[in-house]
Amino acid sequence: MPSSPSKRRPQASPLAEAGPVALRVTGLAKAFGPTVALRSCSAEFRAGEVHAIMGENGSGKSTLVKILTGVHRPDAGTVELAGATARLVAAPGLRSPGAAIKAGIMAVFQEVLVVDSRSVLDNAWLGADATFGRHLPEAGRRARATAVFAELLPDGIDLDAPAGGLPLSQRQACAIVRVLLREPRVLILDEATSALDVATRDRLFAALGRRRASGMCTIFISHRMDEIGEIADRVTVLRSGESVGTLDRAEVTPDKLVQLMTGADHLAGGRSAHQRLDRPVSADSVLQVRELRLRPRAAPVSFTLRAGEVVGLAGLEGHGQDDFLRALWQGSPNGQVLRVAGTAATPIRSARHAAALGIGYVPRDRRSESLFAPLSVQENFGVVTSGADRRFGLLSHAARRARLAGYRDSLGIRMGKPTDLITTLSGGNQQKVVIARWLAREPRILLLNDPTRGIDLGAKRDIYALLDKLAADGVAVVMLSTELDEHVELMDRVLVFREGSVGAVVERDALSRAALVSAFFGQESPR
Amino acid sequence: MNATKRFLRSRPYAFALVVFVVLLVANIVAQPSFASPSNWPETLAIFAPFGIAALASTPAIMSGGGGIDISIGPLMTVIDMIIVADLLPHGLGSPWIVVPFCLIAGAAVGAVNGTLVTVLRFQPVVATLCMNFILTGLATQIEGASTPQGSTWWTNDLASSFGPVPGGLISIAAPLLIWLALSRTAYLRNLYATGGDDAAAFSAGVDVTRVRILGYAIGGLFAGVGGLALMAVLREGEAGDATMYTLVALAAVALGGTAFTGKRGSLIGTLLGAGCMYLITNVLSAARVPDTWTDAIYGLLLLVAVIFGAGLASATQARTT
């Protein structure tokens, strides 16, 4: 730990020697409709420490950050912030990012939030003024911005250039300088380092180290275990919206973190009610990806999909799995995606082309990408296969109803009349209609983007069973999922994405929640 | 060539400036008296309401988020009519009453538009179209059976000149001076940032809602000045004029290099754009092109401007990615 000025003794009442508590959250909870994003989160963040928060997808990290930065208001629980007197006071006024910033809580996100059309200097001071009032003369701004930029970018930066013309790492540096300039009491870095190049990141860590002495608390979220090992004094782990433990630096081991993140103990008694069919995977490849580069500097991905297998795409959000699935569906200019049939290999040119080649795609966002809300169930089902319902050149509703009836039974779609609006169905049944739409084209390859998101357990089980059956019939399935258990239950193998490339491939017999989470964070599987 | 390109890219109004100069020369060639100083006051007075309508349409667009205000034309007409039909006949024609009334009424209507769009989340086009209808209806009410007419000494000067200074110049300068004053505060920076990337501005603590409402209010304020300039030159109030400026003002904004996404734009560009459109009508009539053709040529020019403007914007983007 090169940048930490304070030596930490491992045992002996760590609370007493560390700084005073700067921020305390107690019992925070937040739900969005039926989805509980944060169940109960409690933690103390001390002045002068770097406090990492870890957890897999959906553990509630982003919701916690959004509450602290005033984007969301919690349904329950309290946020207390140390005032000028270092005594904690309730902070009910976190109503907007502006209010949170006034209270001294500022964040930098994974998504680089700079205004491309404005100058570097304007971006650095963005939001520092009131709507009309200016708090600093122009010259003071330049000098201070230059000083803070120098900490991150010693080669200097043109303060008057538009930020949009800079490379990604320097744009993110603008966003970081923006918060550092305003001297936060609590700085939140929410995957903010992923956009930085290594040298800039190291200089950021040094800059954070220098600010420990003045009592700045850093809440650090990262998918890189090595970064956490390098600068975190303590680690709080979230799982399914609950804070499940805070470890001191001395207690942290990768295995322990993975265990806390996955809750390995509750999975010990049997995997699930779903019985996976035991099926052979054919040797025939149906789809090949050669040297596909998802991001300019990431390693290329090569991949072969075989008939009858179910492949999972996993990873923390935003690590390239979405782009990969889309490339399978639409082809990509950054590598070859080939539909293979026997000895013939055809490069996929577009989504339309893919559909013609027997590839089906179920998008992630039902409402905006796959449903026609004003249309009925049967119209939603038959919209791309109208040809099959043609009788004497006209569409026959009876023929369409008959076709739908078959899928309604085999998929267990619970619905009223086929002419009812699609929106009258539950989310799970809507999704089944979307899947039936594609099945009606009898695809040989089915791509699904998180198909069970936000649908009830019964419908999930039906979809799992369906995928199993499809695979047994020789259809190749690629499914992106944000749920660990789905991968463990369903997949023949799982590609784990990290930073725009495949970080690990976990085969069926090695699949476990722990193995996946370890791979998410770039660790060897604890076996 | 490269230097020219860079100049064009870094200044969104550059295209309008070039067209403006070309048209100015064309006008002087076609009609040498156009350049004579004795004609300036009249030319400027006629141009002022249109130029100001275009200026007034700009801030809402620059506030981003699909912002647009299509109630500027009717707002100017209603203000014109209230002066002619209500203030002047009741002996309230003093500039100390009329000017503040115009500014306050304009800004208030703009603020209502801004609130509808940001707080109540109406689509900007829908919200300001409703306002457009309301104001047009109001203008018809005020007009009654006969077209009200009227003027007073200082509005006549505004339509000609105050001593050596053309009145139209003063009307046009007013919004520009207000804008210049705003550029000395943090507001314009906040407006540019909000239009450029509202998510970034919001997360940095900019009060995006307030900045947008103020954008519409400032547009309304300018429309107040425009209403006065309109009244000065027409000396009457006719409800039928209400919709006259709405769309051509937006065309001038586009021609001036302001993107309807709010990502780039400038007030000076809008003024140049409006100047171009005025000059084009003028040169067409000087060249005895029938009036029936001017609309078609407006449309064509706008099309060229949009294509050219879009080309510039994408060239800039290609450079950044």
mmCIF file of C-alpha atoms in Angstrom, chain A residues 257-401:
data_model
loop_
_atom_site.group_PDB
_atom_site.id
_atom_site.type_symbol
_atom_site.label_atom_id
_atom_site.label_comp_id
_atom_site.label_asym_id
_atom_site.label_seq_id
_atom_site.Cartn_x
_atom_site.Cartn_y
_atom_site.Cartn_z
ATOM 1 C CA LEU A 257 -14.982 -11.571 -0.396
ATOM 2 C CA VAL A 258 -16.334 -14.023 -2.948
ATOM 3 C CA GLN A 259 -17.948 -16.002 -0.179
ATOM 4 C CA LEU A 260 -19.630 -12.892 1.193
ATOM 5 C CA MET A 261 -20.731 -11.747 -2.250
ATOM 6 C CA THR A 262 -22.255 -15.085 -3.225
ATOM 7 C CA GLY A 263 -23.543 -16.123 0.174
ATOM 8 C CA ALA A 264 -22.148 -19.569 -0.485
ATOM 9 C CA ASP A 265 -23.642 -20.957 2.678
ATOM 10 C CA HIS A 266 -27.168 -20.549 1.526
ATOM 11 C CA LEU A 267 -26.634 -22.425 -1.607
ATOM 12 C CA ALA A 268 -25.090 -25.443 0.045
ATOM 13 C CA GLY A 269 -28.343 -27.419 0.234
ATOM 14 C CA GLY A 270 -29.019 -28.370 -3.363
ATOM 15 C CA ARG A 271 -29.042 -26.117 -6.362
ATOM 16 C CA SER A 272 -32.609 -25.628 -7.389
ATOM 17 C CA ALA A 273 -35.928 -27.181 -8.140
ATOM 18 C CA HIS A 274 -35.260 -27.070 -11.859
ATOM 19 C CA GLN A 275 -34.054 -30.365 -13.231
ATOM 20 C CA ARG A 276 -31.731 -29.830 -16.115
ATOM 21 C CA LEU A 277 -32.118 -32.383 -18.862
ATOM 22 C CA ASP A 278 -29.058 -34.417 -19.426
ATOM 23 C CA ARG A 279 -28.379 -33.918 -23.078
ATOM 24 C CA PRO A 280 -25.471 -34.446 -25.375
ATOM 25 C CA VAL A 281 -23.998 -31.469 -27.148
ATOM 26 C CA SER A 282 -23.472 -32.095 -30.808
ATOM 27 C CA ALA A 283 -20.089 -31.539 -32.392
ATOM 28 C CA ASP A 284 -21.551 -29.524 -35.265
ATOM 29 C CA SER A 285 -20.737 -25.881 -35.011
ATOM 30 C CA VAL A 286 -23.502 -23.511 -36.085
ATOM 31 C CA LEU A 287 -21.964 -20.132 -35.427
ATOM 32 C CA GLN A 288 -18.402 -18.910 -35.341
ATOM 33 C CA VAL A 289 -16.885 -15.708 -34.118
ATOM 34 C CA ARG A 290 -13.350 -14.948 -35.243
ATOM 35 C CA GLU A 291 -11.179 -12.242 -33.760
ATOM 36 C CA LEU A 292 -14.048 -9.967 -32.764
ATOM 37 C CA ARG A 293 -12.829 -6.807 -31.090
ATOM 38 C CA LEU A 294 -15.546 -5.368 -28.858
ATOM 39 C CA ARG A 295 -13.460 -2.405 -27.790
ATOM 40 C CA PRO A 296 -10.453 -0.807 -29.428
ATOM 41 C CA ARG A 297 -7.906 -1.909 -26.864
ATOM 42 C CA ALA A 298 -9.524 -5.104 -25.587
ATOM 43 C CA ALA A 299 -8.337 -8.548 -26.598
ATOM 44 C CA PRO A 300 -10.310 -10.035 -29.507
ATOM 45 C CA VAL A 301 -12.884 -12.747 -28.852
ATOM 46 C CA SER A 302 -13.132 -16.007 -30.758
ATOM 47 C CA PHE A 303 -15.967 -18.373 -30.086
ATOM 48 C CA THR A 304 -17.672 -21.389 -31.603
ATOM 49 C CA LEU A 305 -21.276 -22.253 -30.865
ATOM 50 C CA ARG A 306 -22.377 -25.832 -31.300
ATOM 51 C CA ALA A 307 -25.812 -27.211 -32.009
ATOM 52 C CA GLY A 308 -27.704 -28.204 -28.899
ATOM 53 C CA GLU A 309 -25.705 -26.257 -26.359
ATOM 54 C CA VAL A 310 -26.777 -23.493 -24.032
ATOM 55 C CA VAL A 311 -24.104 -20.854 -23.549
ATOM 56 C CA GLY A 312 -24.343 -18.156 -20.910
ATOM 57 C CA LEU A 313 -22.911 -14.652 -21.166
ATOM 58 C CA ALA A 314 -22.078 -13.215 -17.770
ATOM 59 C CA GLY A 315 -20.119 -10.406 -16.187
ATOM 60 C CA LEU A 316 -20.667 -7.236 -14.242
ATOM 61 C CA GLU A 317 -22.862 -4.768 -16.137
ATOM 62 C CA GLY A 318 -21.210 -3.031 -19.043
ATOM 63 C CA HIS A 319 -18.239 -5.284 -19.663
ATOM 64 C CA GLY A 320 -19.020 -6.069 -23.280
ATOM 65 C CA GLN A 321 -21.473 -8.941 -23.002
ATOM 66 C CA ASP A 322 -24.252 -6.841 -24.518
ATOM 67 C CA ASP A 323 -22.089 -5.834 -27.455
ATOM 68 C CA PHE A 324 -21.069 -9.428 -27.975
ATOM 69 C CA LEU A 325 -24.652 -10.677 -28.106
ATOM 70 C CA ARG A 326 -25.588 -7.879 -30.486
ATOM 71 C CA ALA A 327 -22.628 -8.772 -32.700
ATOM 72 C CA LEU A 328 -23.899 -12.354 -32.874
ATOM 73 C CA TRP A 329 -27.224 -10.984 -34.061
ATOM 74 C CA GLN A 330 -26.177 -8.220 -36.441
ATOM 75 C CA GLY A 331 -22.629 -9.062 -37.355
ATOM 76 C CA SER A 332 -19.890 -6.574 -36.659
ATOM 77 C CA PRO A 333 -17.348 -4.590 -38.636
ATOM 78 C CA ASN A 334 -14.714 -5.343 -35.991
ATOM 79 C CA GLY A 335 -14.410 -9.048 -36.586
ATOM 80 C CA GLN A 336 -16.009 -11.960 -38.356
ATOM 81 C CA VAL A 337 -19.300 -13.460 -37.274
ATOM 82 C CA LEU A 338 -20.106 -16.508 -39.396
ATOM 83 C CA ARG A 339 -23.227 -18.609 -39.600
ATOM 84 C CA VAL A 340 -21.962 -22.125 -40.173
ATOM 85 C CA ALA A 341 -24.019 -24.864 -41.799
ATOM 86 C CA GLY A 342 -22.082 -27.985 -42.722
ATOM 87 C CA THR A 343 -19.022 -26.745 -44.539
ATOM 88 C CA ALA A 344 -20.523 -23.432 -45.640
ATOM 89 C CA ALA A 345 -19.823 -20.315 -43.572
ATOM 90 C CA THR A 346 -21.756 -17.107 -44.271
ATOM 91 C CA PRO A 347 -20.748 -13.795 -42.683
ATOM 92 C CA ILE A 348 -23.723 -12.152 -40.987
ATOM 93 C CA ARG A 349 -24.387 -8.746 -42.485
ATOM 94 C CA SER A 350 -27.393 -7.424 -40.629
ATOM 95 C CA ALA A 351 -30.179 -8.366 -38.286
ATOM 96 C CA ARG A 352 -32.443 -9.098 -41.233
ATOM 97 C CA HIS A 353 -29.829 -11.309 -42.736
ATOM 98 C CA ALA A 354 -29.391 -13.133 -39.432
ATOM 99 C CA ALA A 355 -33.116 -13.800 -39.220
ATOM 100 C CA ALA A 356 -33.038 -15.251 -42.722
ATOM 101 C CA LEU A 357 -30.171 -17.511 -41.648
ATOM 102 C CA GLY A 358 -32.240 -19.011 -38.859
ATOM 103 C CA ILE A 359 -31.117 -16.860 -35.964
ATOM 104 C CA GLY A 360 -33.649 -15.472 -33.508
ATOM 105 C CA TYR A 361 -33.071 -12.673 -31.016
ATOM 106 C CA VAL A 362 -35.068 -11.810 -27.923
ATOM 107 C CA PRO A 363 -34.062 -8.301 -26.827
ATOM 108 C CA ARG A 364 -33.595 -7.132 -23.286
ATOM 109 C CA ASP A 365 -36.103 -4.343 -23.100
ATOM 110 C CA ARG A 366 -39.488 -5.830 -23.888
ATOM 111 C CA ARG A 367 -41.377 -2.570 -23.890
ATOM 112 C CA SER A 368 -39.183 -0.642 -26.284
ATOM 113 C CA GLU A 369 -37.496 -3.305 -28.359
ATOM 114 C CA SER A 370 -39.846 -6.196 -28.847
ATOM 115 C CA LEU A 371 -43.470 -5.510 -27.991
ATOM 116 C CA PHE A 372 -46.042 -3.636 -30.016
ATOM 117 C CA ALA A 373 -48.073 -2.284 -27.145
ATOM 118 C CA PRO A 374 -51.097 -1.154 -29.170
ATOM 119 C CA LEU A 375 -51.475 -4.564 -30.824
ATOM 120 C CA SER A 376 -53.162 -7.736 -29.641
ATOM 121 C CA VAL A 377 -51.518 -10.923 -28.426
ATOM 122 C CA GLN A 378 -52.004 -12.712 -31.733
ATOM 123 C CA GLU A 379 -50.714 -9.783 -33.773
ATOM 124 C CA ASN A 380 -47.665 -9.546 -31.545
ATOM 125 C CA PHE A 381 -47.092 -13.235 -31.998
ATOM 126 C CA GLY A 382 -47.527 -13.361 -35.771
ATOM 127 C CA VAL A 383 -45.982 -10.091 -36.793
ATOM 128 C CA VAL A 384 -42.903 -11.516 -38.517
ATOM 129 C CA THR A 385 -44.486 -14.728 -39.768
ATOM 130 C CA SER A 386 -47.590 -13.359 -41.458
ATOM 131 C CA GLY A 387 -46.829 -15.402 -44.553
ATOM 132 C CA ALA A 388 -47.849 -18.592 -42.761
ATOM 133 C CA ASP A 389 -51.335 -17.229 -42.136
ATOM 134 C CA ARG A 390 -52.038 -16.364 -45.742
ATOM 135 C CA ARG A 391 -55.167 -17.854 -47.233
ATOM 136 C CA PHE A 392 -55.989 -16.825 -50.812
ATOM 137 C CA GLY A 393 -53.586 -13.904 -50.481
ATOM 138 C CA LEU A 394 -55.276 -12.504 -47.377
ATOM 139 C CA LEU A 395 -54.424 -12.870 -43.722
ATOM 140 C CA SER A 396 -56.516 -15.437 -41.932
ATOM 141 C CA HIS A 397 -57.064 -14.706 -38.270
ATOM 142 C CA ALA A 398 -58.238 -18.253 -37.741
ATOM 143 C CA ALA A 399 -54.970 -19.636 -39.088
ATOM 144 C CA ARG A 400 -53.002 -17.305 -36.857
ATOM 145 C CA ARG A 401 -55.052 -18.248 -33.811
#
